Coordinates of C-alpha atoms in Angstrom, one line a residue:
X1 CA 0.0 0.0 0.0
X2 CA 2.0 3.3 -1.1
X3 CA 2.6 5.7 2.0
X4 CA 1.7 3.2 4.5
X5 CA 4.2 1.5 6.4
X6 CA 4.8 -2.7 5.8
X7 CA 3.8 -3.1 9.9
X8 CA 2.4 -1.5 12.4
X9 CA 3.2 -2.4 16.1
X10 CA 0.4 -3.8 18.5
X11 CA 0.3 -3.6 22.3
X12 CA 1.1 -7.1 23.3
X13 CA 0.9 -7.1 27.0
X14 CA -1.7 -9.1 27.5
X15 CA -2.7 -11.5 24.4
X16 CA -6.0 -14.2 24.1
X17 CA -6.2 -16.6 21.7
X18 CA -9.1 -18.3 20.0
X19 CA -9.2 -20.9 17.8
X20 CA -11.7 -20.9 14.8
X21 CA -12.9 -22.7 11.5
X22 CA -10.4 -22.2 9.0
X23 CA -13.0 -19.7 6.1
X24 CA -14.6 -21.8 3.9
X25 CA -13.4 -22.4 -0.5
X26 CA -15.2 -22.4 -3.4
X27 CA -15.2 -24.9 -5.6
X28 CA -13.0 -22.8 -7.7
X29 CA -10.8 -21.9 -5.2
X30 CA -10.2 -25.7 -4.2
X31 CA -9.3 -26.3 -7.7
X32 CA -7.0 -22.9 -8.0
X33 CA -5.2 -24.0 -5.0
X34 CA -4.5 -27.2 -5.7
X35 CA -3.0 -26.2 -8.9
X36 CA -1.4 -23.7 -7.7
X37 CA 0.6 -25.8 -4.8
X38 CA 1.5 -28.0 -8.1
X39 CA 3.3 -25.3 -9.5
X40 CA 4.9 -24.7 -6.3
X41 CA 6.2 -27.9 -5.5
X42 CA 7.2 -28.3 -9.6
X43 CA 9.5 -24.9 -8.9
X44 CA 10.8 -26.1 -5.3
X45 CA 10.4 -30.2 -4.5
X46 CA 12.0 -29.6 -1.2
X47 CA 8.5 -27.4 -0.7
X48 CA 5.8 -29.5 2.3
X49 CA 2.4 -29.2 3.1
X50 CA 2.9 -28.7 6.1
X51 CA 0.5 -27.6 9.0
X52 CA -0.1 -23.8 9.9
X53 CA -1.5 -21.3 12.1
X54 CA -3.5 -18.7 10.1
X55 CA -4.3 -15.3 11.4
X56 CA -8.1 -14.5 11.0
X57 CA -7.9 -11.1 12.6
X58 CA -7.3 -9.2 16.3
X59 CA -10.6 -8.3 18.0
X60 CA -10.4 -5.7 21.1
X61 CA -13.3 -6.8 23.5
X62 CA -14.9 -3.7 25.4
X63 CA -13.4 -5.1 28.9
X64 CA -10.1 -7.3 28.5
X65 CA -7.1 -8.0 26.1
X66 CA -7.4 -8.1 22.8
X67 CA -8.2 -11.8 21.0
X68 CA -6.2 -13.0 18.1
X69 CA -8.4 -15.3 15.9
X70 CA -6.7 -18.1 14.4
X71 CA -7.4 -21.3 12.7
X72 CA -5.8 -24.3 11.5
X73 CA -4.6 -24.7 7.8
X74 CA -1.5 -25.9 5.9
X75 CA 0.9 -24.3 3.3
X76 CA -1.1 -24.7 0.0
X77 CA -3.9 -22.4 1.5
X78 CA -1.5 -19.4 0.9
X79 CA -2.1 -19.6 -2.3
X80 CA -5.5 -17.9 -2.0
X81 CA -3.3 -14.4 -1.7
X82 CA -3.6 -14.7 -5.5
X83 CA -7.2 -15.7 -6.0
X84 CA -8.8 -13.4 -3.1
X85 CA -8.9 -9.4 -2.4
X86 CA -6.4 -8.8 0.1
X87 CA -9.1 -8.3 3.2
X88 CA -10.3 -11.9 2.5
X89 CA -7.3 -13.8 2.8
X90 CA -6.1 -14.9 6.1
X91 CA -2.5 -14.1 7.0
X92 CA 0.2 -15.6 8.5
X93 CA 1.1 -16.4 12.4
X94 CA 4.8 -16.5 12.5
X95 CA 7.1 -16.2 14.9
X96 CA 11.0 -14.7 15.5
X97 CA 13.7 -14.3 17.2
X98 CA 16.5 -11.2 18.1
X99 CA 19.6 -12.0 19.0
X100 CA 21.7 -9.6 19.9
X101 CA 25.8 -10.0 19.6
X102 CA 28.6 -8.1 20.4
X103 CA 28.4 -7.5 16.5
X104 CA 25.3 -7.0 16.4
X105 CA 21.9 -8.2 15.4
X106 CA 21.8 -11.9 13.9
X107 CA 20.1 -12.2 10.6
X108 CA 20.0 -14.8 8.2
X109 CA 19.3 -15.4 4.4
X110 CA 16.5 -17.8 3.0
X111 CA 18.1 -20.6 1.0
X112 CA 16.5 -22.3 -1.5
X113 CA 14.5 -24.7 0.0
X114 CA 12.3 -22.0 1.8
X115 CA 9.0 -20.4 1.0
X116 CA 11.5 -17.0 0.7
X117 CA 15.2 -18.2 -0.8
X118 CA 17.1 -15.1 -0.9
X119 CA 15.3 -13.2 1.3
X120 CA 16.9 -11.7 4.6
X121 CA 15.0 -12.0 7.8
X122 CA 15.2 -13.3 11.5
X123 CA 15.6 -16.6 12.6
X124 CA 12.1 -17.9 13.2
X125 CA 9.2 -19.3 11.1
X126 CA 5.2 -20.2 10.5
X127 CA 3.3 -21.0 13.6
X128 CA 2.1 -24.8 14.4
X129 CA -1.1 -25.2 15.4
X130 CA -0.4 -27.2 19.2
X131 CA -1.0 -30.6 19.8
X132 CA -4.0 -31.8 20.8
X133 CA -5.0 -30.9 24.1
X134 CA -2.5 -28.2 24.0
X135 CA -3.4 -24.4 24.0
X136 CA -1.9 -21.9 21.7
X137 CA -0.7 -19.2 24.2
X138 CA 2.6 -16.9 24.6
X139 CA 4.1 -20.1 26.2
X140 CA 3.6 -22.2 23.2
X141 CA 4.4 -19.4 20.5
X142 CA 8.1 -19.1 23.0
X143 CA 8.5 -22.6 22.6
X144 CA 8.1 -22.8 18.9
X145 CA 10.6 -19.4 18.8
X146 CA 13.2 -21.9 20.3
X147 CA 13.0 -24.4 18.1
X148 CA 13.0 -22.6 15.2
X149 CA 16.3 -20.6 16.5
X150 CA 17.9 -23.9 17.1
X151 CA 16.7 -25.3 13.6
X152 CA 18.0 -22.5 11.5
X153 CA 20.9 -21.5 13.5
X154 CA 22.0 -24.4 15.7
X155 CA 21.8 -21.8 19.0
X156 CA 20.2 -23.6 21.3
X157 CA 17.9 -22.1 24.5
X158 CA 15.0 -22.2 27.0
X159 CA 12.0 -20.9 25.9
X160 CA 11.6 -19.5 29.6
X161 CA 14.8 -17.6 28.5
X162 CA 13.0 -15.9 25.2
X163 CA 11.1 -12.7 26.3
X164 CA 7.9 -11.1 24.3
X165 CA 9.5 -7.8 22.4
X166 CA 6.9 -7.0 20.0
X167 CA 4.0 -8.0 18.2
X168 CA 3.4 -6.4 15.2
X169 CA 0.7 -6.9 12.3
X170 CA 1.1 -6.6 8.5
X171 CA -1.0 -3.9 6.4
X172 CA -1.7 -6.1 3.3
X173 CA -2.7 -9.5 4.8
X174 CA -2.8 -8.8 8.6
X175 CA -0.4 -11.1 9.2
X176 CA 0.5 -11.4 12.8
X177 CA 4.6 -11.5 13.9
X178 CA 5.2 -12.1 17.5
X179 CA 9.0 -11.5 18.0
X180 CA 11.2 -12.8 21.0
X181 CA 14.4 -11.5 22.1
X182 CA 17.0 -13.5 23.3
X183 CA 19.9 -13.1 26.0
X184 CA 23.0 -12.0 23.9
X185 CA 24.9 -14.6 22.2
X186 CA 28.9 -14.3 21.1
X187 CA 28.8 -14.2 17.4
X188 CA 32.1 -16.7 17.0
X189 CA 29.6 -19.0 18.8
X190 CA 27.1 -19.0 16.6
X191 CA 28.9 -18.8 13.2
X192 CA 30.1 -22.0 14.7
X193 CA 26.8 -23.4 15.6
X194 CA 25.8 -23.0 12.1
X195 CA 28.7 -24.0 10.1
X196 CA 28.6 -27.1 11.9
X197 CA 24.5 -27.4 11.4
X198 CA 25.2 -26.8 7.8
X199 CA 27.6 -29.2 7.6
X200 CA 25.0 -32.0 9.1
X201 CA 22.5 -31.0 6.4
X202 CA 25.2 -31.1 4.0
X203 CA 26.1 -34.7 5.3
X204 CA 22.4 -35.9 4.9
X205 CA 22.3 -34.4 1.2
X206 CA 20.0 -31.4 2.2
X207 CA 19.8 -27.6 2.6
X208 CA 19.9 -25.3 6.0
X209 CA 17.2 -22.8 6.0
X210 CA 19.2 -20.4 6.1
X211 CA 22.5 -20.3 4.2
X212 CA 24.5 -17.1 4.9
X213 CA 24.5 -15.3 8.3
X214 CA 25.3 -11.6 9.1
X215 CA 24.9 -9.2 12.1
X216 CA 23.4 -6.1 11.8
X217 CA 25.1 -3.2 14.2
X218 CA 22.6 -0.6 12.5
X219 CA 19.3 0.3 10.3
X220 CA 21.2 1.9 7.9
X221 CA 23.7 -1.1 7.2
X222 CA 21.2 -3.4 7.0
X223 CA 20.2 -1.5 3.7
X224 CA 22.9 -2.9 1.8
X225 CA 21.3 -6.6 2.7
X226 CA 18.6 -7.3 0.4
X227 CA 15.6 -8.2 -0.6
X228 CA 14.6 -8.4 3.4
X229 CA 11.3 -9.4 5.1
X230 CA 8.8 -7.2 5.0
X231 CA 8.7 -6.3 8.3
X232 CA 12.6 -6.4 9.2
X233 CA 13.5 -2.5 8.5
X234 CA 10.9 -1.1 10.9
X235 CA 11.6 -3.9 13.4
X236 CA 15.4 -3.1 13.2
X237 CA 14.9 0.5 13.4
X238 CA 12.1 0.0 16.8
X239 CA 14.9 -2.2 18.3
X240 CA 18.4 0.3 17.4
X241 CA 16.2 3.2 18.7
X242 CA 15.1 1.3 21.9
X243 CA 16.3 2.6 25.2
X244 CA 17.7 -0.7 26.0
X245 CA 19.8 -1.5 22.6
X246 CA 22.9 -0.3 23.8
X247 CA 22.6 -2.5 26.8
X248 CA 22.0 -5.5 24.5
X249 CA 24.2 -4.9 21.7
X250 CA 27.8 -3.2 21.7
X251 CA 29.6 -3.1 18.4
X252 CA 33.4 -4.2 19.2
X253 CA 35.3 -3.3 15.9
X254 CA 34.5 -1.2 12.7
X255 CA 30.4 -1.8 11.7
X256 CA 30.1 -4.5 9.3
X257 CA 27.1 -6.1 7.8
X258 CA 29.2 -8.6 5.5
X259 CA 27.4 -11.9 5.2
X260 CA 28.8 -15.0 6.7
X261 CA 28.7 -18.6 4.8
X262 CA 28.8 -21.3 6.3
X263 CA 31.2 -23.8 4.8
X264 CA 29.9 -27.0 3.5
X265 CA 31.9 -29.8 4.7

């Protein structure tokens, strides 16, 4: 949308959740969809149908916090971002993590087996809906966070460790990002994580989800990383300008937002 920002930020303090039917296709649509996840999985085999949270939308009760709607989907249901207007398609419930190094903030690049290959972002990923019996609360979206972290980036910690930072919401499909920060990391620590996490996936013929890292000291340095997530320059900018940062992150030698590869062993 030209003049509007990619996300606005929500009050997260206090979040509810609700669960709900997943909106209902057309006959069309089932047929558009399934084609359209052909041609998806003909461009990337590696691509999975796997299961998803979708946001349906954030409703703000006269007394209490605010309910996010969600229901249960999987991958191929995406595709109706190209068959629907943009307020009728239910967006994304994802999840990410900031961690902050000496160097600065750790981002990663999308390789080829991802929804996004080439694309810059944080570590993190789509929400699962929970297991059966299991609520989806802050709790669970902190424990999905943490794996996520450890599956992209090999650094490994708590959930209890993870704390809320923001939430924030996108303009064109409302998708919902809830972003965790982490206690600082040393970046020789987890350049080594991941070189030695891309060298398992190398050993069992795949792809890491991310093959190049890079810490961010800055906004403006991050500009010369792209294409980026949507929602990664006003989320770097809210966390350099934050009160905190320069408790969090303390840049030790010249800024640098050189990417990192990981070699393949």
């Amino acid at each position: 949308m030209p003049g509007l920002s990619a996300v606005e930020f929500l009050d997260d303090t206090e979040i509810m959740f609700a669960e709900h039917p997943f909106p209902g296709l057309t006959s069309r649509e089932r047929v558009e969809v399934d084609r359209i996840w052909r041609e998806t999985q003909a461009r990337n085999p590696a691509a999975f149908d796997g299961p998803i949270a979708a946001a349906l939308g954030v409703d703000q009760p006269r007394t209490g916090p605010p309910v996010v709607r969600w229901a249960a989907t999987t991958y191929r249901s995406r595709a109706l971002r190209r068959l629907r207007p943009l307020d009728r398609v239910p967006g994304a419930l994802f999840v990410t993590v900031l961690v902050p190094t000496e160097r600065g903030l750790l981002i990663g690049r999308g390789s080829p087996c991802t929804a996004h290959p080439g694309f810059w972002a944080l570590p993190g990923g789509a929400v699962e809906p929970p297991r059966a019996g299991q609520a989806l609360d802050r709790a669970e979206l902190g424990r999905q966070a943490a794996r996520e972290l450890v599956e992209e980036t090999g650094v490994s910690v708590d959930a209890g460790e993870l704390r809320p930072w923001a939430l924030t919401r996108g303009r064109r499909f409302g998708s919902l990002g809830f972003h965790f920060l982490c206690p600082p990391q040393r970046s020789d620590r987890v350049l080594r994580l991941h070189a030695e996490l891309t060298a398992a996936h190398s050993g069992s013929g795949t792809e890491p989800e991310l093959d190049q890292l890079s810490f961010v000291p800055s906004p403006a340095l991050a500009g010369s990383l792209a294409p980026t997530a949507d929602f990664l320059p006003q989320l770097l900018d809210r966390y350099f300008t934050s009160s905190s940062t320069h408790l969090l992150t303390q840049t030790s030698g010249p800024p640098s937002a050189t990417p990192h590869r990981s070699e393949k062993r």
